């Protein structure tokens, strides 16, 4: 049976950029467009030229893409203006692209209220604008805004809008659930009806996630006939987001019922680029990736508990719906309170340490894990601290430097302008290669000040830590034993895109942070192969 082609249309750089806190620079946009191209996405919507300086700059020097079609976005012409004379539309039509996607109103209520014209003129706006795209030799896509709400209110008009676009030469009409409130069964029923009128090979679906159904709605649209899927990386988008391509793509490529009926530009091979593409977007937005994201999250293939971990060791299919490497992700065996021997051995293997099961050091390590977890350490989310502890127990981690002492001072006062400020100052005494170094640092908080003081001079190790960044810092107060204990989790990253988590526990928050910080530095030095004089005697 020949499989039908599904076209993937990414709008991370346009609809995704509508999300709160998202502000892509021109360079970010180029890098994301190239990652989408590598993955095998068919269309990359770059933004709305003329609408803001960033989008305009992006289209002035468009990135070279191997396979993907770069697309500009805009709105159908304004009432009372010709397409060629509409200052909002002209830069969209003139952009250096092969395809143009225009949105237009297909809900009669919006046409009357927002545009202030009658439905006949509404149709004319669509037809003229699409015709203008075609006249410039560009592929025309028509995003039918509010289509599902419009269809429910006035099906004749909503369908007439699609006809107007098709008759004017649109390659695609895309049914948009703009408000995101439509249910999967409604989507399926309505798309089925539309597919009797518009050939499925010209029909697309664009869903928003306001009822957490954007992915389900998109799949319902595909089952009912839509052959173009629009969405964003990580489901980025205004309000609750858009349909998440990072979940949709592997589902279409791997899952029976889709994989045997359809083929996409993303192949089984290029699917390996999925996890890196998802993490890249978070990296550029300086956000910690969602550990629990389907397919690509750090926890998506994480196994906790002795029984699960040993079953996965025997056959991963026991607790995994697809192999993690297919989507560019990795399996994680978590070490936790419930951890058994199999768990610890599997975890060691995962970080590249081969130990004989009979090695007495394994029992020592297991005992150490249990003891520290009882104290409040949590290695499930702090793999780097686990690795450092394990390698220490096995005698692999050198003592790069000794911290003789540290002192932190926190001061709240009025500055010269009379503003109330809080400043922290830290002093550390470190010994590197037998040489004593004393440094001071100032920061907006005690941990920041300590970090600065430590890094100011670590002798020959300073260069290794230059590119290390602290990305996230989480504090949790645990009630355990006699008093409250603080657990600090630090996420660090380097310039090569590596990320690692470390943990520190102490009754004192600064002390706990300090331990997590030192683990992070040690992890970085160890993995960069920094030279050290001696191995810890532990
Ligand atoms: Zn949208």
mmCIF file with all atom_site columns, N, CA and C in Angstrom, residues 248-313:
data_model
loop_
_atom_site.group_PDB
_atom_site.id
_atom_site.type_symbol
_atom_site.label_atom_id
_atom_site.label_alt_id
_atom_site.label_comp_id
_atom_site.label_asym_id
_atom_site.label_entity_id
_atom_site.label_seq_id
_atom_site.pdbx_PDB_ins_code
_atom_site.Cartn_x
_atom_site.Cartn_y
_atom_site.Cartn_z
_atom_site.occupancy
_atom_site.B_iso_or_equiv
_atom_site.pdbx_formal_charge
_atom_site.auth_seq_id
_atom_site.auth_comp_id
_atom_site.auth_asym_id
_atom_site.auth_atom_id
_atom_site.pdbx_PDB_model_num
ATOM 1   N N  . UNK A 1 248 ? 3.959  15.333 18.119 1.00 0.00 ? 248 UNK A N  1
ATOM 2   C CA . UNK A 1 248 ? 3.248  14.876 16.917 1.00 0.00 ? 248 UNK A CA 1
ATOM 3   C C  . UNK A 1 248 ? 4.154  14.126 15.947 1.00 0.00 ? 248 UNK A C  1
ATOM 4   N N  . UNK A 1 249 ? 5.353  14.644 15.730 1.00 0.00 ? 249 UNK A N  1
ATOM 5   C CA . UNK A 1 249 ? 6.220  14.053 14.700 1.00 0.00 ? 249 UNK A CA 1
ATOM 6   C C  . UNK A 1 249 ? 6.542  12.586 15.006 1.00 0.00 ? 249 UNK A C  1
ATOM 7   N N  . UNK A 1 250 ? 7.051  12.267 16.216 1.00 0.00 ? 250 UNK A N  1
ATOM 8   C CA . UNK A 1 250 ? 7.356  10.850 16.443 1.00 0.00 ? 250 UNK A CA 1
ATOM 9   C C  . UNK A 1 250 ? 6.111  9.963  16.424 1.00 0.00 ? 250 UNK A C  1
ATOM 10  N N  . UNK A 1 251 ? 4.977  10.533 16.832 1.00 0.00 ? 251 UNK A N  1
ATOM 11  C CA . UNK A 1 251 ? 3.737  9.755  16.781 1.00 0.00 ? 251 UNK A CA 1
ATOM 12  C C  . UNK A 1 251 ? 3.399  9.401  15.331 1.00 0.00 ? 251 UNK A C  1
ATOM 13  N N  . UNK A 1 252 ? 3.515  10.380 14.431 1.00 0.00 ? 252 UNK A N  1
ATOM 14  C CA . UNK A 1 252 ? 3.214  10.123 13.013 1.00 0.00 ? 252 UNK A CA 1
ATOM 15  C C  . UNK A 1 252 ? 4.231  9.175  12.386 1.00 0.00 ? 252 UNK A C  1
ATOM 16  N N  . UNK A 1 253 ? 5.493  9.297  12.833 1.00 0.00 ? 253 UNK A N  1
ATOM 17  C CA . UNK A 1 253 ? 6.554  8.502  12.203 1.00 0.00 ? 253 UNK A CA 1
ATOM 18  C C  . UNK A 1 253 ? 6.623  7.082  12.765 1.00 0.00 ? 253 UNK A C  1
ATOM 19  N N  . UNK A 1 254 ? 6.268  6.917  14.039 1.00 0.00 ? 254 UNK A N  1
ATOM 20  C CA . UNK A 1 254 ? 6.523  5.625  14.690 1.00 0.00 ? 254 UNK A CA 1
ATOM 21  C C  . UNK A 1 254 ? 5.283  4.799  15.008 1.00 0.00 ? 254 UNK A C  1
ATOM 22  N N  . UNK A 1 255 ? 4.147  5.446  15.218 1.00 0.00 ? 255 UNK A N  1
ATOM 23  C CA . UNK A 1 255 ? 3.019  4.711  15.783 1.00 0.00 ? 255 UNK A CA 1
ATOM 24  C C  . UNK A 1 255 ? 2.190  3.987  14.724 1.00 0.00 ? 255 UNK A C  1
ATOM 25  N N  . UNK A 1 256 ? 1.871  2.725  14.981 1.00 0.00 ? 256 UNK A N  1
ATOM 26  C CA . UNK A 1 256 ? 1.008  2.001  14.059 1.00 0.00 ? 256 UNK A CA 1
ATOM 27  C C  . UNK A 1 256 ? -0.316 2.761  13.902 1.00 0.00 ? 256 UNK A C  1
ATOM 28  N N  . UNK A 1 257 ? -0.898 2.705  12.741 1.00 0.00 ? 257 UNK A N  1
ATOM 29  C CA . UNK A 1 257 ? -2.126 3.466  12.511 1.00 0.00 ? 257 UNK A CA 1
ATOM 30  C C  . UNK A 1 257 ? -1.809 4.780  11.828 1.00 0.00 ? 257 UNK A C  1
ATOM 31  N N  . UNK A 1 258 ? -0.624 5.335  12.101 1.00 0.00 ? 258 UNK A N  1
ATOM 32  C CA . UNK A 1 258 ? -0.155 6.536  11.397 1.00 0.00 ? 258 UNK A CA 1
ATOM 33  C C  . UNK A 1 258 ? 1.030  6.163  10.510 1.00 0.00 ? 258 UNK A C  1
ATOM 34  N N  . UNK A 1 259 ? 2.028  5.511  11.136 1.00 0.00 ? 259 UNK A N  1
ATOM 35  C CA . UNK A 1 259 ? 3.257  5.188  10.400 1.00 0.00 ? 259 UNK A CA 1
ATOM 36  C C  . UNK A 1 259 ? 2.976  4.299  9.190  1.00 0.00 ? 259 UNK A C  1
ATOM 37  N N  . UNK A 1 260 ? 1.958  3.414  9.287  1.00 0.00 ? 260 UNK A N  1
ATOM 38  C CA . UNK A 1 260 ? 1.701  2.539  8.140  1.00 0.00 ? 260 UNK A CA 1
ATOM 39  C C  . UNK A 1 260 ? 0.797  3.197  7.099  1.00 0.00 ? 260 UNK A C  1
ATOM 40  N N  . UNK A 1 261 ? 0.164  4.300  7.450  1.00 0.00 ? 261 UNK A N  1
ATOM 41  C CA . UNK A 1 261 ? -0.691 4.991  6.465  1.00 0.00 ? 261 UNK A CA 1
ATOM 42  C C  . UNK A 1 261 ? -0.016 6.196  5.828  1.00 0.00 ? 261 UNK A C  1
ATOM 43  N N  . UNK A 1 262 ? 0.922  6.807  6.623  1.00 0.00 ? 262 UNK A N  1
ATOM 44  C CA . UNK A 1 262 ? 1.452  8.100  6.181  1.00 0.00 ? 262 UNK A CA 1
ATOM 45  C C  . UNK A 1 262 ? 2.974  8.113  6.135  1.00 0.00 ? 262 UNK A C  1
ATOM 46  N N  . UNK A 1 263 ? 3.488  9.039  5.342  1.00 0.00 ? 263 UNK A N  1
ATOM 47  C CA . UNK A 1 263 ? 4.927  9.264  5.316  1.00 0.00 ? 263 UNK A CA 1
ATOM 48  C C  . UNK A 1 263 ? 5.132  10.774 5.460  1.00 0.00 ? 263 UNK A C  1
ATOM 49  N N  . UNK A 1 264 ? 6.181  11.181 6.198  1.00 0.00 ? 264 UNK A N  1
ATOM 50  C CA . UNK A 1 264 ? 6.457  12.614 6.392  1.00 0.00 ? 264 UNK A CA 1
ATOM 51  C C  . UNK A 1 264 ? 7.869  12.926 5.906  1.00 0.00 ? 264 UNK A C  1
ATOM 52  N N  . UNK A 1 265 ? 8.197  14.197 5.870  1.00 0.00 ? 265 UNK A N  1
ATOM 53  C CA . UNK A 1 265 ? 9.557  14.601 5.511  1.00 0.00 ? 265 UNK A CA 1
ATOM 54  C C  . UNK A 1 265 ? 10.566 14.184 6.564  1.00 0.00 ? 265 UNK A C  1
ATOM 55  N N  . UNK A 1 266 ? 10.086 13.924 7.782  1.00 0.00 ? 266 UNK A N  1
ATOM 56  C CA . UNK A 1 266 ? 10.969 13.425 8.844  1.00 0.00 ? 266 UNK A CA 1
ATOM 57  C C  . UNK A 1 266 ? 11.038 11.908 8.691  1.00 0.00 ? 266 UNK A C  1
ATOM 58  N N  . UNK A 1 267 ? 12.231 11.396 8.479  1.00 0.00 ? 267 UNK A N  1
ATOM 59  C CA . UNK A 1 267 ? 12.400 9.950  8.298  1.00 0.00 ? 267 UNK A CA 1
ATOM 60  C C  . UNK A 1 267 ? 12.781 9.305  9.623  1.00 0.00 ? 267 UNK A C  1
ATOM 61  N N  . UNK A 1 268 ? 12.797 7.985  9.651  1.00 0.00 ? 268 UNK A N  1
ATOM 62  C CA . UNK A 1 268 ? 13.246 7.286  10.856 1.00 0.00 ? 268 UNK A CA 1
ATOM 63  C C  . UNK A 1 268 ? 14.667 7.737  11.232 1.00 0.00 ? 268 UNK A C  1
ATOM 64  N N  . UNK A 1 269 ? 15.480 8.052  10.214 1.00 0.00 ? 269 UNK A N  1
ATOM 65  C CA . UNK A 1 269 ? 16.863 8.458  10.485 1.00 0.00 ? 269 UNK A CA 1
ATOM 66  C C  . UNK A 1 269 ? 16.912 9.887  11.019 1.00 0.00 ? 269 UNK A C  1
ATOM 67  N N  . UNK A 1 270 ? 16.200 10.799 10.333 1.00 0.00 ? 270 UNK A N  1
ATOM 68  C CA . UNK A 1 270 ? 16.317 12.199 10.766 1.00 0.00 ? 270 UNK A CA 1
ATOM 69  C C  . UNK A 1 270 ? 15.588 12.450 12.088 1.00 0.00 ? 270 UNK A C  1
ATOM 70  N N  . UNK A 1 271 ? 14.763 11.494 12.509 1.00 0.00 ? 271 UNK A N  1
ATOM 71  C CA . UNK A 1 271 ? 14.055 11.626 13.791 1.00 0.00 ? 271 UNK A CA 1
ATOM 72  C C  . UNK A 1 271 ? 15.024 11.749 14.978 1.00 0.00 ? 271 UNK A C  1
ATOM 73  N N  . UNK A 1 272 ? 16.274 11.299 14.777 1.00 0.00 ? 272 UNK A N  1
ATOM 74  C CA . UNK A 1 272 ? 17.281 11.434 15.854 1.00 0.00 ? 272 UNK A CA 1
ATOM 75  C C  . UNK A 1 272 ? 17.537 12.887 16.225 1.00 0.00 ? 272 UNK A C  1
ATOM 76  N N  . UNK A 1 273 ? 17.186 13.778 15.310 1.00 0.00 ? 273 UNK A N  1
ATOM 77  C CA . UNK A 1 273 ? 17.431 15.198 15.587 1.00 0.00 ? 273 UNK A CA 1
ATOM 78  C C  . UNK A 1 273 ? 16.335 15.809 16.462 1.00 0.00 ? 273 UNK A C  1
ATOM 79  N N  . UNK A 1 274 ? 15.334 15.013 16.826 1.00 0.00 ? 274 UNK A N  1
ATOM 80  C CA . UNK A 1 274 ? 14.185 15.570 17.554 1.00 0.00 ? 274 UNK A CA 1
ATOM 81  C C  . UNK A 1 274 ? 14.565 16.099 18.940 1.00 0.00 ? 274 UNK A C  1
ATOM 82  N N  . UNK A 1 275 ? 15.190 15.266 19.757 1.00 0.00 ? 275 UNK A N  1
ATOM 83  C CA . UNK A 1 275 ? 15.540 15.707 21.121 1.00 0.00 ? 275 UNK A CA 1
ATOM 84  C C  . UNK A 1 275 ? 16.497 16.902 21.083 1.00 0.00 ? 275 UNK A C  1
ATOM 85  N N  . UNK A 1 276 ? 17.561 16.853 20.257 1.00 0.00 ? 276 UNK A N  1
ATOM 86  C CA . UNK A 1 276 ? 18.417 18.051 20.183 1.00 0.00 ? 276 UNK A CA 1
ATOM 87  C C  . UNK A 1 276 ? 17.651 19.306 19.747 1.00 0.00 ? 276 UNK A C  1
ATOM 88  N N  . UNK A 1 277 ? 16.705 19.189 18.823 1.00 0.00 ? 277 UNK A N  1
ATOM 89  C CA . UNK A 1 277 ? 15.956 20.372 18.367 1.00 0.00 ? 277 UNK A CA 1
ATOM 90  C C  . UNK A 1 277 ? 15.113 20.938 19.501 1.00 0.00 ? 277 UNK A C  1
ATOM 91  N N  . UNK A 1 278 ? 14.474 20.046 20.255 1.00 0.00 ? 278 UNK A N  1
ATOM 92  C CA . UNK A 1 278 ? 13.640 20.483 21.377 1.00 0.00 ? 278 UNK A CA 1
ATOM 93  C C  . UNK A 1 278 ? 14.489 21.188 22.442 1.00 0.00 ? 278 UNK A C  1
ATOM 94  N N  . UNK A 1 279 ? 15.642 20.597 22.766 1.00 0.00 ? 279 UNK A N  1
ATOM 95  C CA . UNK A 1 279 ? 16.503 21.190 23.810 1.00 0.00 ? 279 UNK A CA 1
ATOM 96  C C  . UNK A 1 279 ? 17.135 22.494 23.333 1.00 0.00 ? 279 UNK A C  1
ATOM 97  N N  . UNK A 1 280 ? 17.396 22.571 22.038 1.00 0.00 ? 280 UNK A N  1
ATOM 98  C CA . UNK A 1 280 ? 17.990 23.797 21.484 1.00 0.00 ? 280 UNK A CA 1
ATOM 99  C C  . UNK A 1 280 ? 17.079 25.000 21.741 1.00 0.00 ? 280 UNK A C  1
ATOM 100 N N  . UNK A 1 281 ? 15.776 24.809 21.526 1.00 0.00 ? 281 UNK A N  1
ATOM 101 C CA . UNK A 1 281 ? 14.838 25.917 21.722 1.00 0.00 ? 281 UNK A CA 1
ATOM 102 C C  . UNK A 1 281 ? 14.872 26.372 23.187 1.00 0.00 ? 281 UNK A C  1
ATOM 103 N N  . UNK A 1 282 ? 14.867 25.408 24.106 1.00 0.00 ? 282 UNK A N  1
ATOM 104 C CA . UNK A 1 282 ? 14.940 25.772 25.530 1.00 0.00 ? 282 UNK A CA 1
ATOM 105 C C  . UNK A 1 282 ? 16.246 26.483 25.844 1.00 0.00 ? 282 UNK A C  1
ATOM 106 N N  . UNK A 1 283 ? 17.318 25.973 25.248 1.00 0.00 ? 283 UNK A N  1
ATOM 107 C CA . UNK A 1 283 ? 18.638 26.559 25.479 1.00 0.00 ? 283 UNK A CA 1
ATOM 108 C C  . UNK A 1 283 ? 18.638 28.023 25.037 1.00 0.00 ? 283 UNK A C  1
ATOM 109 N N  . UNK A 1 284 ? 18.092 28.285 23.852 1.00 0.00 ? 284 UNK A N  1
ATOM 110 C CA . UNK A 1 284 ? 18.082 29.650 23.326 1.00 0.00 ? 284 UNK A CA 1
ATOM 111 C C  . UNK A 1 284 ? 17.188 30.557 24.161 1.00 0.00 ? 284 UNK A C  1
ATOM 112 N N  . UNK A 1 285 ? 16.144 29.985 24.756 1.00 0.00 ? 285 UNK A N  1
ATOM 113 C CA . UNK A 1 285 ? 15.241 30.785 25.588 1.00 0.00 ? 285 UNK A CA 1
ATOM 114 C C  . UNK A 1 285 ? 15.716 30.822 27.042 1.00 0.00 ? 285 UNK A C  1
ATOM 115 N N  . UNK A 1 286 ? 16.849 30.150 27.291 1.00 0.00 ? 286 UNK A N  1
ATOM 116 C CA . UNK A 1 286 ? 17.403 30.067 28.645 1.00 0.00 ? 286 UNK A CA 1
ATOM 117 C C  . UNK A 1 286 ? 16.389 29.485 29.630 1.00 0.00 ? 286 UNK A C  1
ATOM 118 N N  . UNK A 1 287 ? 15.687 28.444 29.186 1.00 0.00 ? 287 UNK A N  1
ATOM 119 C CA . UNK A 1 287 ? 14.702 27.775 30.027 1.00 0.00 ? 287 UNK A CA 1
ATOM 120 C C  . UNK A 1 287 ? 15.196 26.369 30.320 1.00 0.00 ? 287 UNK A C  1
ATOM 121 N N  . UNK A 1 288 ? 14.865 25.884 31.509 1.00 0.00 ? 288 UNK A N  1
ATOM 122 C CA . UNK A 1 288 ? 15.195 24.491 31.808 1.00 0.00 ? 288 UNK A CA 1
ATOM 123 C C  . UNK A 1 288 ? 14.205 23.613 31.046 1.00 0.00 ? 288 UNK A C  1
ATOM 124 N N  . UNK A 1 289 ? 14.682 22.636 30.274 1.00 0.00 ? 289 UNK A N  1
ATOM 125 C CA . UNK A 1 289 ? 13.753 21.774 29.525 1.00 0.00 ? 289 UNK A CA 1
ATOM 126 C C  . UNK A 1 289 ? 12.804 21.036 30.464 1.00 0.00 ? 289 UNK A C  1
ATOM 127 N N  . UNK A 1 290 ? 11.589 20.771 29.974 1.00 0.00 ? 290 UNK A N  1
ATOM 128 C CA . UNK A 1 290 ? 10.606 20.015 30.743 1.00 0.00 ? 290 UNK A CA 1
ATOM 129 C C  . UNK A 1 290 ? 11.057 18.558 30.813 1.00 0.00 ? 290 UNK A C  1
ATOM 130 N N  . UNK A 1 291 ? 11.437 18.123 32.007 1.00 0.00 ? 291 UNK A N  1
ATOM 131 C CA . UNK A 1 291 ? 11.954 16.759 32.166 1.00 0.00 ? 291 UNK A CA 1
ATOM 132 C C  . UNK A 1 291 ? 10.909 15.728 31.778 1.00 0.00 ? 291 UNK A C  1
ATOM 133 N N  . UNK A 1 292 ? 9.630  16.096 31.927 1.00 0.00 ? 292 UNK A N  1
ATOM 134 C CA . UNK A 1 292 ? 8.566  15.111 31.716 1.00 0.00 ? 292 UNK A CA 1
ATOM 135 C C  . UNK A 1 292 ? 7.940  15.211 30.323 1.00 0.00 ? 292 UNK A C  1
ATOM 136 N N  . UNK A 1 293 ? 8.574  15.937 29.423 1.00 0.00 ? 293 UNK A N  1
ATOM 137 C CA . UNK A 1 293 ? 8.044  16.046 28.063 1.00 0.00 ? 293 UNK A CA 1
ATOM 138 C C  . UNK A 1 293 ? 8.044  14.660 27.406 1.00 0.00 ? 293 UNK A C  1
ATOM 139 N N  . UNK A 1 294 ? 6.920  14.271 26.762 1.00 0.00 ? 294 UNK A N  1
ATOM 140 C CA . UNK A 1 294 ? 6.889  12.985 26.071 1.00 0.00 ? 294 UNK A CA 1
ATOM 141 C C  . UNK A 1 294 ? 7.999  12.896 25.027 1.00 0.00 ? 294 UNK A C  1
ATOM 142 N N  . UNK A 1 295 ? 8.533  11.716 24.852 1.00 0.00 ? 295 UNK A N  1
ATOM 143 C CA . UNK A 1 295 ? 9.581  11.389 23.884 1.00 0.00 ? 295 UNK A CA 1
ATOM 144 C C  . UNK A 1 295 ? 10.934 12.046 24.198 1.00 0.00 ? 295 UNK A C  1
ATOM 145 N N  . UNK A 1 296 ? 10.979 13.342 24.507 1.00 0.00 ? 296 UNK A N  1
ATOM 146 C CA . UNK A 1 296 ? 12.262 14.042 24.566 1.00 0.00 ? 296 UNK A CA 1
ATOM 147 C C  . UNK A 1 296 ? 12.708 14.442 25.973 1.00 0.00 ? 296 UNK A C  1
ATOM 148 N N  . UNK A 1 297 ? 11.815 14.350 26.966 1.00 0.00 ? 297 UNK A N  1
ATOM 149 C CA . UNK A 1 297 ? 12.164 14.780 28.314 1.00 0.00 ? 297 UNK A CA 1
ATOM 150 C C  . UNK A 1 297 ? 13.225 13.871 28.932 1.00 0.00 ? 297 UNK A C  1
ATOM 151 N N  . UNK A 1 298 ? 13.989 14.440 29.884 1.00 0.00 ? 298 UNK A N  1
ATOM 152 C CA . UNK A 1 298 ? 15.027 13.652 30.552 1.00 0.00 ? 298 UNK A CA 1
ATOM 153 C C  . UNK A 1 298 ? 14.406 12.487 31.321 1.00 0.00 ? 298 UNK A C  1
ATOM 154 N N  . UNK A 1 299 ? 13.132 12.639 31.728 1.00 0.00 ? 299 UNK A N  1
ATOM 155 C CA . UNK A 1 299 ? 12.469 11.573 32.486 1.00 0.00 ? 299 UNK A CA 1
ATOM 156 C C  . UNK A 1 299 ? 11.637 10.649 31.597 1.00 0.00 ? 299 UNK A C  1
ATOM 157 N N  . UNK A 1 300 ? 11.584 10.931 30.298 1.00 0.00 ? 300 UNK A N  1
ATOM 158 C CA . UNK A 1 300 ? 10.694 10.159 29.413 1.00 0.00 ? 300 UNK A CA 1
ATOM 159 C C  . UNK A 1 300 ? 11.070 8.681  29.366 1.00 0.00 ? 300 UNK A C  1
ATOM 160 N N  . UNK A 1 301 ? 12.345 8.404  29.591 1.00 0.00 ? 301 UNK A N  1
ATOM 161 C CA . UNK A 1 301 ? 12.794 7.009  29.596 1.00 0.00 ? 301 UNK A CA 1
ATOM 162 C C  . UNK A 1 301 ? 13.604 6.750  30.861 1.00 0.00 ? 301 UNK A C  1
ATOM 163 N N  . UNK A 1 302 ? 13.119 7.297  31.976 1.00 0.00 ? 302 UNK A N  1
ATOM 164 C CA . UNK A 1 302 ? 13.809 7.133  33.254 1.00 0.00 ? 302 UNK A CA 1
ATOM 165 C C  . UNK A 1 302 ? 13.098 6.058  34.060 1.00 0.00 ? 302 UNK A C  1
ATOM 166 N N  . UNK A 1 303 ? 13.863 5.221  34.701 1.00 0.00 ? 303 UNK A N  1
ATOM 167 C CA . UNK A 1 303 ? 13.268 4.103  35.431 1.00 0.00 ? 303 UNK A CA 1
ATOM 168 C C  . UNK A 1 303 ? 13.761 4.096  36.859 1.00 0.00 ? 303 UNK A C  1
ATOM 169 N N  . UNK A 1 304 ? 12.807 4.065  37.756 1.00 0.00 ? 304 UNK A N  1
ATOM 170 C CA . UNK A 1 304 ? 13.126 4.126  39.174 1.00 0.00 ? 304 UNK A CA 1
ATOM 171 C C  . UNK A 1 304 ? 12.632 2.849  39.840 1.00 0.00 ? 304 UNK A C  1
ATOM 172 N N  . UNK A 1 305 ? 13.328 2.458  40.820 1.00 0.00 ? 305 UNK A N  1
ATOM 173 C CA . UNK A 1 305 ? 12.857 1.301  41.562 1.00 0.00 ? 305 UNK A CA 1
ATOM 174 C C  . UNK A 1 305 ? 13.487 0.027  41.043 1.00 0.00 ? 305 UNK A C  1
ATOM 175 N N  . UNK A 1 306 ? 13.848 -0.871 41.974 1.00 0.00 ? 306 UNK A N  1
ATOM 176 C CA . UNK A 1 306 ? 14.602 -2.077 41.643 1.00 0.00 ? 306 UNK A CA 1
ATOM 177 C C  . UNK A 1 306 ? 13.926 -2.937 40.594 1.00 0.00 ? 306 UNK A C  1
ATOM 178 N N  . UNK A 1 307 ? 12.602 -3.156 40.731 1.00 0.00 ? 307 UNK A N  1
ATOM 179 C CA . UNK A 1 307 ? 11.907 -4.084 39.829 1.00 0.00 ? 307 UNK A CA 1
ATOM 180 C C  . UNK A 1 307 ? 11.881 -3.539 38.405 1.00 0.00 ? 307 UNK A C  1
ATOM 181 N N  . UNK A 1 308 ? 11.482 -2.253 38.258 1.00 0.00 ? 308 UNK A N  1
ATOM 182 C CA . UNK A 1 308 ? 11.444 -1.649 36.922 1.00 0.00 ? 308 UNK A CA 1
ATOM 183 C C  . UNK A 1 308 ? 12.827 -1.654 36.279 1.00 0.00 ? 308 UNK A C  1
ATOM 184 N N  . UNK A 1 309 ? 13.818 -1.217 37.055 1.00 0.00 ? 309 UNK A N  1
ATOM 185 C CA . UNK A 1 309 ? 15.150 -1.081 36.486 1.00 0.00 ? 309 UNK A CA 1
ATOM 186 C C  . UNK A 1 309 ? 15.692 -2.423 36.040 1.00 0.00 ? 309 UNK A C  1
ATOM 187 N N  . UNK A 1 310 ? 15.475 -3.475 36.837 1.00 0.00 ? 310 UNK A N  1
ATOM 188 C CA . UNK A 1 310 ? 16.048 -4.759 36.422 1.00 0.00 ? 310 UNK A CA 1
ATOM 189 C C  . UNK A 1 310 ? 15.268 -5.333 35.249 1.00 0.00 ? 310 UNK A C  1
ATOM 190 N N  . UNK A 1 311 ? 13.974 -5.054 35.150 1.00 0.00 ? 311 UNK A N  1
ATOM 191 C CA . UNK A 1 311 ? 13.185 -5.509 33.999 1.00 0.00 ? 311 UNK A CA 1
ATOM 192 C C  . UNK A 1 311 ? 13.659 -4.809 32.726 1.00 0.00 ? 311 UNK A C  1
ATOM 193 N N  . UNK A 1 312 ? 13.920 -3.494 32.827 1.00 0.00 ? 312 UNK A N  1
ATOM 194 C CA . UNK A 1 312 ? 14.377 -2.738 31.660 1.00 0.00 ? 312 UNK A CA 1
ATOM 195 C C  . UNK A 1 312 ? 15.750 -3.229 31.207 1.00 0.00 ? 312 UNK A C  1
ATOM 196 N N  . UNK A 1 313 ? 16.587 -3.597 32.193 1.00 0.00 ? 313 UNK A N  1
ATOM 197 C CA . UNK A 1 313 ? 17.897 -4.154 31.859 1.00 0.00 ? 313 UNK A CA 1
ATOM 198 C C  . UNK A 1 313 ? 17.746 -5.425 31.029 1.00 0.00 ? 313 UNK A C  1
#
